[in-house]
């Protein structure tokens, strides 16, 4: 047994297996060397191609170079180095941002001081370098020139947005900054203006005591509670879980196929940007259709929706955005009608506003001696026939009028009466400004299709004049619900002459009392506290206070009197 093992297995078999292993290993190493040589050859070719590419400069370095270079521009960013144009004018060289005299940790503060001293008149700041930096036109600084703040890219975070804009808008400034925001009119890119609009309003409230600091951007503030609801409604409509409340852009109610085609394209677009997930392409009669789901976290995420829109072709991008805005406008309009819309301090506007009688003191604070006062105003919201005719004549005289401009009457009667209005084309094609005898100019413009669907144009000026003046007169005595309205004189819908009660003066100590009194009201719209600003048209007396619905005045006065008795 021992001889068999030693002579037959240990030497001969082992030698054969060892030779086979070595041959295989040499072949494997040769293959690896071949692959390595091929990879090195490809690497050399790729590097040659990269070296031959005419690549653009780094955007930030290019801006600095065009503005005069590092000697003219103060940079406050988180970068450690930069690309500077070579002395010969060709190419760039990399150099550290700091010098021997300035540490890297202090380089941003050094650059900031050069800007404030007027040695550099341009400053570029980023998120990383904006914290703790004051760049306003400080009266204590050498450089007191008015700041022009250009924003090329707006931050995601609301807190960082207010921080960056606050760099150039601070106390003790010689002049207020001018803000310029750069964004295209593509639907998705309006996300940038949406975030900034919301923050600029806050910036105004903090520094001016008035939300009107940034009114021109309020139209782009889509990331709100109403925006989230509008997004959910749109998603459910596109996913065919519910019907869309408005007609999609470019579609016709007479051609249902156009709506279905839009829904199909909209769903495909949402799939392509990852909003619709777990998609399955249908077969048979559902061939070409996608099925999937939108997760709950995406259903109300307006920022993600507007951001993802950037990845879509402009045509479907703008159509989806227009649909979203149309639904948002509808929700806000309904909230206005129901009295739920909270728009901060509301300006009460009318053609004639007069203070009625002497303001009544309803509460006195014994600690400060300050008083709470009830002001009663009479508002005339209507527009006379003469004024309406003058508006139309002026529009037609300028040659800017449309063939559809003119006076209209409703096709259907409302409580036995037809209603009249004046319409002429507004800021956008196909949208019409509406003026009514009882309430003047409407809050929203009406699409031409809706105008033609509900009203007919009047060719006879005599008929238009008669109907207009009749509605103007009737609306001074009753609401649009007629003389039998359940709310009686408390109803203000369509009423031209209104009595408005505003509690002004000392408000905070009685805020809770007024809020509790309003909570007892029957109508939902009468339960909410509203801060209003009202100015008389006769002597320009301006009052800011809480609007008290007529139906709630007695209850509020009763509760305030009770609080006064306790204080006494």
Coordinates of C-alpha atoms in Angstrom, one line a residue:
X1 CA 0.0 0.0 0.0
X2 CA 2.8 2.4 0.9
X3 CA 4.7 1.7 -2.3
X4 CA 1.6 2.3 -4.4
X5 CA 0.9 5.6 -2.9
X6 CA 4.5 7.0 -3.0
X7 CA 5.2 5.9 -6.5
X8 CA 1.9 6.3 -8.3
X9 CA 0.1 9.3 -6.7
X10 CA 2.5 11.6 -4.8
X11 CA 5.0 12.4 -7.6
X12 CA 3.5 11.7 -11.1
X13 CA -0.1 13.0 -10.5
X14 CA 1.0 16.0 -8.4
X15 CA 3.5 17.0 -11.1
X16 CA 0.9 16.9 -13.8
X17 CA -1.6 19.0 -11.8
X18 CA 1.2 21.5 -11.0
X19 CA 2.1 21.9 -14.7
X20 CA -1.5 22.4 -15.6
X21 CA -2.0 25.1 -12.9
X22 CA 1.2 27.0 -14.0
X23 CA 0.2 27.0 -17.6
X24 CA -3.3 28.3 -16.8
X25 CA -1.8 30.9 -14.5
X26 CA 0.6 32.1 -17.2
X27 CA -2.2 32.3 -19.7
X28 CA -4.4 34.3 -17.2
X29 CA -1.5 36.8 -16.5
X30 CA -0.9 37.2 -20.3
X31 CA -4.6 38.0 -20.8
X32 CA -4.5 40.5 -18.0
X33 CA -1.4 42.2 -19.5
X34 CA -3.1 42.3 -22.8
X35 CA -6.2 43.9 -21.3
X36 CA -4.0 46.4 -19.3
X37 CA -2.1 47.4 -22.5
X38 CA -5.4 47.9 -24.3
X39 CA -6.8 49.9 -21.4
X40 CA -3.7 52.1 -21.2
X41 CA -4.0 52.7 -25.0
X42 CA -7.6 53.7 -24.7
X43 CA -6.8 55.9 -21.7
X44 CA -4.1 57.7 -23.7
X45 CA -6.5 58.4 -26.6
X46 CA -9.2 59.6 -24.2
X47 CA -6.7 62.0 -22.5
X48 CA -5.6 63.3 -25.9
X49 CA -9.2 63.9 -26.8
X50 CA -9.9 65.7 -23.5
X51 CA -6.8 67.9 -24.0
X52 CA -8.0 68.8 -27.5
X53 CA -11.5 69.8 -26.3
X54 CA -12.3 73.5 -26.2
X55 CA -14.1 73.4 -22.9
X56 CA -15.8 76.5 -21.4
X57 CA -14.4 78.2 -18.4
X58 CA -15.8 77.6 -14.9
X59 CA -18.9 79.8 -14.8
X60 CA -18.0 81.5 -11.6
X61 CA -14.4 82.2 -12.7
X62 CA -15.7 83.3 -16.1
X63 CA -18.0 85.9 -14.5
X64 CA -15.2 87.2 -12.3
X65 CA -12.8 87.4 -15.3
X66 CA -15.4 89.4 -17.3
X67 CA -16.0 91.8 -14.4
X68 CA -12.3 92.6 -14.2
X69 CA -10.7 89.7 -12.4
X70 CA -10.0 88.9 -8.8
X71 CA -8.5 92.4 -8.2
X72 CA -11.9 94.0 -9.0
X73 CA -14.4 91.4 -7.7
X74 CA -14.8 90.3 -4.0
X75 CA -15.6 86.6 -3.8
X76 CA -17.4 85.2 -0.7
X77 CA -17.9 81.5 -1.4
X78 CA -16.8 78.2 0.1
X79 CA -14.1 77.6 -2.6
X80 CA -10.4 77.2 -1.6
X81 CA -9.0 78.0 -5.1
X82 CA -9.9 79.6 -8.4
X83 CA -8.9 79.6 -12.1
X84 CA -7.3 82.9 -13.1
X85 CA -6.4 84.0 -16.6
X86 CA -2.7 83.5 -17.3
X87 CA -0.4 86.6 -17.5
X88 CA 0.0 85.9 -21.3
X89 CA -3.7 86.0 -21.8
X90 CA -3.9 82.4 -23.0
X91 CA -5.3 79.7 -20.7
X92 CA -5.8 79.8 -17.0
X93 CA -3.9 78.9 -13.9
X94 CA -5.1 77.5 -10.6
X95 CA -4.3 79.6 -7.5
X96 CA -5.4 79.6 -3.9
X97 CA -8.0 82.3 -2.9
X98 CA -6.0 83.3 0.2
X99 CA -2.7 85.1 0.4
X100 CA 0.2 84.9 2.8
X101 CA -1.3 87.6 5.0
X102 CA -4.8 86.1 5.1
X103 CA -5.7 82.7 6.3
X104 CA -8.2 80.5 4.4
X105 CA -10.7 80.8 7.3
X106 CA -10.7 84.6 7.1
X107 CA -10.6 85.1 3.3
X108 CA -14.3 85.8 3.0
X109 CA -14.3 88.4 5.7
X110 CA -11.2 90.0 4.1
X111 CA -13.0 90.1 0.7
X112 CA -16.1 91.6 2.4
X113 CA -14.1 94.4 3.9
X114 CA -12.5 95.2 0.6
X115 CA -16.0 95.5 -0.9
X116 CA -17.3 97.7 2.0
X117 CA -14.2 99.9 1.7
X118 CA -14.9 100.5 -2.0
X119 CA -11.7 98.9 -3.1
X120 CA -13.8 96.3 -5.0
X121 CA -17.2 97.4 -6.3
X122 CA -18.6 94.0 -7.2
X123 CA -19.2 91.1 -4.8
X124 CA -20.2 87.5 -5.6
X125 CA -21.7 85.5 -2.7
X126 CA -22.8 81.9 -2.5
X127 CA -24.8 79.9 0.1
X128 CA -21.6 78.8 1.7
X129 CA -20.2 82.3 2.1
X130 CA -23.4 84.3 2.9
X131 CA -23.7 83.5 6.6
X132 CA -22.8 86.3 8.9
X133 CA -21.8 88.8 6.1
X134 CA -23.3 92.3 6.0
X135 CA -23.1 93.9 2.5
X136 CA -25.7 96.7 2.8
X137 CA -25.0 100.3 2.0
X138 CA -24.0 101.0 5.6
X139 CA -23.7 104.6 6.6
X140 CA -20.5 103.7 8.5
X141 CA -18.8 102.2 5.4
X142 CA -16.8 103.9 2.7
X143 CA -18.8 102.3 -0.1
X144 CA -22.4 103.6 0.4
X145 CA -23.4 103.2 -3.2
X146 CA -26.9 101.6 -3.7
X147 CA -26.7 97.9 -3.9
X148 CA -28.0 96.1 -6.9
X149 CA -28.6 92.4 -5.9
X150 CA -28.7 90.1 -8.9
X151 CA -29.8 86.5 -8.2
X152 CA -28.7 83.9 -10.7
X153 CA -29.7 80.9 -8.7
X154 CA -32.1 80.9 -5.8
X155 CA -31.6 78.5 -2.8
X156 CA -34.0 75.7 -2.0
X157 CA -34.3 76.5 1.7
X158 CA -36.6 79.3 2.7
X159 CA -34.3 80.2 5.6
X160 CA -31.2 80.4 3.4
X161 CA -33.2 82.6 0.9
X162 CA -34.1 85.1 3.5
X163 CA -30.5 85.0 4.8
X164 CA -29.0 85.8 1.4
X165 CA -31.4 88.7 0.6
X166 CA -30.8 90.0 4.1
X167 CA -27.1 90.4 3.3
X168 CA -27.9 93.6 1.3
X169 CA -31.0 94.8 3.2
X170 CA -30.2 95.7 6.8
X171 CA -30.6 98.5 9.3
X172 CA -28.6 101.7 9.1
X173 CA -28.4 101.5 5.3
X174 CA -28.1 104.7 3.3
X175 CA -30.3 103.3 0.6
X176 CA -32.5 100.2 0.0
X177 CA -31.2 97.6 -2.4
X178 CA -32.6 96.8 -5.8
X179 CA -33.3 93.1 -6.4
X180 CA -33.2 91.6 -9.9
X181 CA -34.2 88.0 -10.3
X182 CA -33.2 86.1 -13.4
X183 CA -35.5 83.2 -14.6
X184 CA -37.1 82.2 -17.8
X185 CA -40.8 82.0 -18.5
X186 CA -40.7 78.2 -18.6
X187 CA -43.2 76.7 -16.2
X188 CA -40.8 74.6 -14.2
X189 CA -38.3 77.4 -13.7
X190 CA -40.9 79.6 -11.9
X191 CA -40.1 77.5 -8.9
X192 CA -37.2 79.9 -8.2
X193 CA -39.5 82.9 -8.2
X194 CA -42.0 81.0 -6.2
X195 CA -39.7 80.5 -3.3
X196 CA -38.2 84.0 -3.5
X197 CA -41.7 85.6 -3.6
X198 CA -42.6 84.0 -0.3
X199 CA -39.3 85.0 1.3
X200 CA -39.4 88.6 0.0
X201 CA -42.8 89.1 1.6
X202 CA -41.3 88.0 4.9
X203 CA -38.3 90.3 4.3
X204 CA -40.7 93.2 3.8
X205 CA -42.7 92.3 6.9
X206 CA -39.6 92.1 9.0
X207 CA -38.1 95.4 7.8
X208 CA -41.0 97.5 6.7
X209 CA -43.9 96.3 8.8
X210 CA -45.8 95.7 5.6
X211 CA -46.4 92.6 3.5
X212 CA -46.5 94.7 0.4
X213 CA -42.7 94.8 0.2
X214 CA -42.7 92.4 -2.8
X215 CA -46.1 92.6 -4.4
X216 CA -45.0 92.0 -8.0
X217 CA -43.8 88.5 -7.3
X218 CA -46.9 87.3 -5.3
X219 CA -48.3 85.8 -8.6
X220 CA -45.4 83.3 -8.6
X221 CA -45.9 82.1 -5.0
X222 CA -47.3 78.6 -5.8
X223 CA -45.8 76.7 -2.9
X224 CA -48.7 77.4 -0.5
X225 CA -51.5 75.4 1.0
X226 CA -53.7 76.2 -2.0
X227 CA -50.8 75.2 -4.3
X228 CA -50.5 71.8 -2.6
X229 CA -54.3 71.2 -3.0
X230 CA -54.1 72.3 -6.6
X231 CA -51.3 69.9 -7.3
X232 CA -53.2 67.0 -5.7
X233 CA -56.3 67.8 -7.8
X234 CA -54.2 67.9 -11.0
X235 CA -52.4 64.6 -10.2
X236 CA -55.7 62.9 -9.5
X237 CA -57.1 64.2 -12.8
X238 CA -54.1 63.1 -14.8
X239 CA -54.1 59.7 -13.2
X240 CA -57.9 59.5 -14.0
X241 CA -58.8 59.0 -10.4
X242 CA -61.1 62.0 -10.6
X243 CA -62.2 64.5 -13.2
X244 CA -60.3 67.7 -13.8
X245 CA -62.2 70.8 -12.5
X246 CA -60.9 73.0 -15.4
X247 CA -60.3 72.4 -19.1
X248 CA -56.7 71.6 -19.9
X249 CA -54.8 74.2 -22.0
X250 CA -55.1 73.6 -25.8
X251 CA -58.2 71.3 -25.3
X252 CA -61.8 71.8 -26.3
X253 CA -64.9 70.7 -24.4
X254 CA -66.5 69.9 -27.8
X255 CA -63.7 67.5 -28.6
X256 CA -63.2 65.0 -25.7
X257 CA -60.4 63.3 -27.6
X258 CA -58.2 66.4 -27.0
X259 CA -58.6 66.1 -23.3
X260 CA -57.9 62.4 -23.3
X261 CA -54.8 63.0 -25.5
X262 CA -53.6 65.6 -23.0
X263 CA -54.1 63.2 -20.1
X264 CA -52.1 60.6 -21.9
X265 CA -49.2 63.0 -22.7
X266 CA -49.3 64.4 -19.2
X267 CA -49.1 60.9 -17.6
X268 CA -46.2 60.0 -19.9
X269 CA -44.4 63.2 -19.0
X270 CA -44.9 62.5 -15.3
X271 CA -43.6 59.0 -15.8
X272 CA -40.5 60.3 -17.6
X273 CA -39.5 62.5 -14.7
X274 CA -40.1 59.9 -12.0
X275 CA -43.2 61.3 -10.4
X276 CA -45.4 58.4 -11.6
X277 CA -43.8 55.2 -10.3
X278 CA -44.3 51.4 -10.7
X279 CA -45.5 51.9 -14.2
X280 CA -46.8 49.2 -16.5
X281 CA -47.5 49.7 -20.2
X282 CA -50.9 48.5 -21.1
X283 CA -51.9 45.9 -23.7
X284 CA -54.9 45.3 -25.9
X285 CA -57.4 48.2 -25.8
X286 CA -55.1 49.9 -23.2
X287 CA -52.1 49.7 -25.5
X288 CA -49.9 52.8 -25.3
X289 CA -51.3 53.8 -21.9
X290 CA -49.4 53.8 -18.7
X291 CA -50.6 52.7 -15.3
X292 CA -48.8 53.5 -12.1
X293 CA -49.0 55.4 -8.9
X294 CA -47.9 58.7 -7.3
X295 CA -46.6 58.2 -3.7
X296 CA -48.3 60.3 -1.0
X297 CA -45.1 62.3 -0.3
X298 CA -45.2 63.5 -4.0
X299 CA -48.9 64.3 -4.0
X300 CA -48.4 67.7 -2.2
X301 CA -44.8 68.4 -3.0
X302 CA -45.1 71.5 -5.2
X303 CA -41.3 72.2 -5.1
X304 CA -40.5 68.7 -6.5
X305 CA -43.2 69.1 -9.2
X306 CA -41.9 72.4 -10.4
X307 CA -38.3 71.2 -10.3
X308 CA -39.1 68.0 -12.3
X309 CA -40.9 70.1 -14.9
X310 CA -37.5 71.5 -15.9
X311 CA -36.6 68.1 -17.4
X312 CA -39.6 68.2 -19.8
X313 CA -39.8 69.6 -23.3
X314 CA -41.1 73.2 -23.3
X315 CA -44.5 72.4 -24.9
X316 CA -45.7 69.8 -22.4
X317 CA -43.9 71.7 -19.6
X318 CA -45.9 74.9 -20.2
X319 CA -49.2 73.0 -20.6
X320 CA -48.8 71.1 -17.3
X321 CA -47.9 74.4 -15.6
X322 CA -50.8 76.2 -17.1
X323 CA -53.2 73.5 -15.9
X324 CA -51.7 73.6 -12.4
X325 CA -52.1 77.4 -12.3
X326 CA -55.7 77.3 -13.6
X327 CA -56.7 74.8 -10.9
X328 CA -54.9 77.0 -8.3
X329 CA -56.8 80.1 -9.5
X330 CA -60.0 78.2 -9.2
X331 CA -59.4 77.1 -5.7
X332 CA -58.4 80.6 -4.6
X333 CA -61.5 82.1 -6.3
X334 CA -63.7 79.6 -4.4
X335 CA -61.9 80.4 -1.2
X336 CA -62.6 84.1 -1.8
X337 CA -66.3 83.4 -2.4
X338 CA -66.6 81.3 0.7
X339 CA -64.7 83.8 2.8
X340 CA -61.9 81.3 3.7
X341 CA -59.0 82.9 1.9
X342 CA -56.3 84.4 4.1
X343 CA -54.3 87.0 2.2
X344 CA -52.8 88.8 5.2
X345 CA -53.7 92.5 5.5
X346 CA -56.5 93.1 3.0
X347 CA -57.0 96.5 1.4
X348 CA -60.7 97.3 1.4
X349 CA -61.4 99.1 -2.0
X350 CA -64.4 100.9 -3.3
X351 CA -65.1 104.0 -5.5
X352 CA -66.5 105.9 -2.4
X353 CA -65.5 105.2 1.2
X354 CA -66.9 107.5 3.9
X355 CA -66.6 107.3 7.7
X356 CA -70.1 107.1 9.2
X357 CA -70.6 109.1 12.4
X358 CA -68.1 109.4 15.2
X359 CA -65.9 106.4 16.1
X360 CA -67.1 104.6 19.2
X361 CA -64.7 103.7 22.0
X362 CA -65.5 100.1 23.0
X363 CA -62.7 99.3 25.4
X364 CA -60.0 101.2 27.4
X365 CA -56.9 99.6 28.8
X366 CA -56.3 100.8 32.4
X367 CA -52.6 100.1 32.3
X368 CA -51.7 102.2 29.3
X369 CA -54.8 104.3 28.8
X370 CA -55.0 103.2 25.2
X371 CA -58.5 102.6 23.7
X372 CA -60.1 100.2 21.3
X373 CA -62.3 102.0 18.8
X374 CA -65.1 100.8 16.5
X375 CA -65.2 102.6 13.1
X376 CA -68.2 102.3 10.8
X377 CA -67.7 103.0 7.1
X378 CA -70.1 103.2 4.2
X379 CA -68.6 101.8 1.0
X380 CA -70.0 102.3 -2.5
X381 CA -68.4 99.6 -4.8
X382 CA -70.5 100.3 -7.9
X383 CA -69.7 101.9 -11.1
X384 CA -72.1 104.3 -12.8
X385 CA -73.2 104.1 -16.4
X386 CA -71.3 107.2 -17.3
X387 CA -68.1 105.9 -15.8
X388 CA -68.5 102.5 -17.6
X389 CA -69.1 104.2 -20.9
X390 CA -66.1 106.4 -20.4
X391 CA -63.9 103.3 -19.8
X392 CA -65.1 101.7 -23.0
X393 CA -64.7 104.9 -25.0
X394 CA -61.1 105.3 -23.7
X395 CA -60.3 101.7 -24.6
X396 CA -61.7 102.1 -28.2
X397 CA -60.1 105.5 -28.6
X398 CA -56.6 104.1 -28.1
X399 CA -57.1 101.6 -30.9
X400 CA -56.3 98.7 -28.5
X401 CA -59.9 97.4 -28.4
X402 CA -61.1 94.0 -29.4
X403 CA -64.2 93.1 -31.4
X404 CA -65.6 91.4 -28.3
X405 CA -65.3 94.6 -26.2
X406 CA -68.6 96.0 -25.0
X407 CA -71.6 95.5 -22.8
X408 CA -73.2 92.1 -22.2
X409 CA -76.3 90.7 -20.5
X410 CA -76.6 87.2 -19.0
X411 CA -78.3 84.6 -21.1
X412 CA -80.1 83.1 -18.0
X413 CA -82.2 85.0 -15.5
X414 CA -81.3 85.0 -11.8
X415 CA -84.3 85.4 -9.6
X416 CA -86.3 86.9 -12.4
X417 CA -83.6 89.4 -13.4
X418 CA -80.8 89.5 -16.0
X419 CA -77.4 90.8 -15.1
X420 CA -75.3 93.2 -17.1
X421 CA -71.5 93.8 -17.3
X422 CA -68.8 95.6 -19.3
X423 CA -66.0 93.5 -20.7
X424 CA -62.8 94.4 -22.6
X425 CA -59.7 92.5 -23.4
X426 CA -57.2 92.5 -20.5
X427 CA -53.4 92.0 -20.3
X428 CA -53.5 88.6 -22.0
X429 CA -55.1 87.6 -25.3
X430 CA -58.4 85.9 -24.8
X431 CA -58.8 87.1 -21.2
X432 CA -61.3 89.9 -20.4
X433 CA -61.6 92.4 -17.6
X434 CA -65.1 92.4 -16.1
X435 CA -66.9 95.4 -14.7
X436 CA -70.3 95.1 -13.0
X437 CA -72.8 97.9 -12.0
X438 CA -72.9 96.7 -8.4
X439 CA -69.4 95.7 -7.5
X440 CA -67.1 97.4 -10.1
X441 CA -64.1 95.6 -11.4
X442 CA -64.0 91.8 -10.8
X443 CA -61.0 90.2 -9.1
X444 CA -60.2 87.8 -12.0
X445 CA -60.3 88.2 -15.7
X446 CA -62.8 86.0 -17.6
X447 CA -61.8 83.8 -20.6
X448 CA -63.6 84.7 -23.8
X449 CA -65.1 81.3 -24.1
X450 CA -66.7 81.6 -20.6
X451 CA -67.9 85.1 -21.5
X452 CA -69.6 84.0 -24.7
X453 CA -71.1 80.9 -22.9
X454 CA -72.8 82.8 -20.1
X455 CA -73.5 86.2 -21.7
X456 CA -74.6 87.7 -25.0
X457 CA -73.2 91.0 -26.3
X458 CA -75.7 93.9 -26.5
X459 CA -75.7 96.0 -29.7
X460 CA -78.2 98.6 -28.4
X461 CA -76.6 101.1 -26.1
X462 CA -80.1 102.2 -24.9
X463 CA -80.9 98.6 -23.7
X464 CA -77.4 98.4 -22.1
X465 CA -77.9 101.8 -20.3
X466 CA -81.4 100.8 -19.0
X467 CA -80.3 97.5 -17.7
X468 CA -77.1 98.9 -16.2
X469 CA -78.8 101.7 -14.4
X470 CA -81.6 99.5 -13.1
X471 CA -79.1 97.0 -11.6
X472 CA -77.1 99.9 -10.2
X473 CA -80.1 101.2 -8.4
X474 CA -81.5 97.9 -7.1
X475 CA -78.1 96.8 -5.8
X476 CA -78.0 99.7 -3.4
X477 CA -80.9 98.3 -1.4
X478 CA -80.5 94.5 -1.6
X479 CA -78.1 91.7 -2.3
X480 CA -78.1 89.6 -5.5
X481 CA -80.3 87.0 -3.7
X482 CA -83.2 89.3 -3.8
X483 CA -85.5 90.8 -1.1
X484 CA -86.3 87.4 0.4
X485 CA -82.6 86.5 1.2
X486 CA -82.5 84.5 4.5
X487 CA -79.6 86.7 5.8
X488 CA -81.4 90.0 5.1
X489 CA -79.3 93.1 5.5
X490 CA -76.4 91.1 6.7
X491 CA -75.8 89.6 3.2
X492 CA -73.3 91.6 1.1
X493 CA -73.1 89.4 -2.0
X494 CA -73.7 91.7 -5.0
X495 CA -74.7 94.6 -2.8
X496 CA -73.4 98.0 -4.0
X497 CA -73.7 99.9 -0.7
X498 CA -72.2 98.2 2.2
X499 CA -71.7 99.1 5.9
X500 CA -68.3 98.0 7.1
X501 CA -67.3 97.8 10.8
X502 CA -63.6 97.9 11.8
X503 CA -62.2 97.6 15.3
X504 CA -59.0 99.7 15.5
X505 CA -56.7 101.2 18.0
X506 CA -55.5 98.8 20.8
X507 CA -56.1 95.3 19.4
X508 CA -53.9 92.7 21.1
X509 CA -55.4 92.8 24.6
X510 CA -58.9 92.2 23.2
X511 CA -57.9 89.9 20.3
X512 CA -59.0 86.7 22.1
X513 CA -62.3 88.3 23.2
X514 CA -63.1 89.2 19.6
X515 CA -62.0 85.8 18.3
X516 CA -64.3 84.1 20.8
X517 CA -67.2 86.3 19.8
X518 CA -66.8 85.6 16.1
X519 CA -66.5 81.8 16.8
X520 CA -70.2 81.9 17.9
X521 CA -71.4 83.1 14.4
X522 CA -73.5 80.8 12.3
X523 CA -71.8 81.4 9.0
X524 CA -68.3 80.0 8.5
X525 CA -67.1 83.1 6.7
X526 CA -68.0 85.2 9.8
X527 CA -65.9 83.1 12.2
X528 CA -62.4 84.1 10.8
X529 CA -60.4 87.1 12.0
X530 CA -59.4 89.4 9.1
X531 CA -57.0 92.3 9.3
X532 CA -57.9 95.0 6.9
X533 CA -56.6 98.4 5.8
X534 CA -59.3 100.9 4.8
X535 CA -58.8 104.5 3.6
X536 CA -61.6 107.1 3.2
X537 CA -61.9 108.7 -0.2
X538 CA -63.0 112.1 1.2
X539 CA -60.2 112.9 3.7
X540 CA -57.8 110.0 3.1
X541 CA -58.1 108.8 6.7
X542 CA -56.4 105.4 7.0
X543 CA -57.4 102.8 9.5
X544 CA -55.9 99.3 10.1
X545 CA -57.8 96.9 12.3
X546 CA -60.0 93.8 12.5
X547 CA -63.0 93.5 10.2
X548 CA -66.2 92.7 12.2
X549 CA -69.0 91.2 10.1
X550 CA -72.3 93.1 10.5
X551 CA -74.0 90.1 12.0
X552 CA -71.3 89.8 14.7
X553 CA -71.1 93.5 15.8
X554 CA -73.6 93.1 18.6
X555 CA -72.0 90.0 19.9
X556 CA -68.5 91.5 19.8
X557 CA -69.6 94.7 21.6
X558 CA -71.4 92.6 24.3
X559 CA -68.3 90.6 25.0
X560 CA -66.0 93.7 25.0
X561 CA -68.3 95.4 27.5
X562 CA -68.2 92.3 29.7
X563 CA -64.4 92.3 29.7
X564 CA -64.4 96.0 30.5
X565 CA -66.7 95.4 33.5
X566 CA -64.3 92.8 34.8
X567 CA -61.3 95.1 34.4
X568 CA -63.2 97.8 36.3

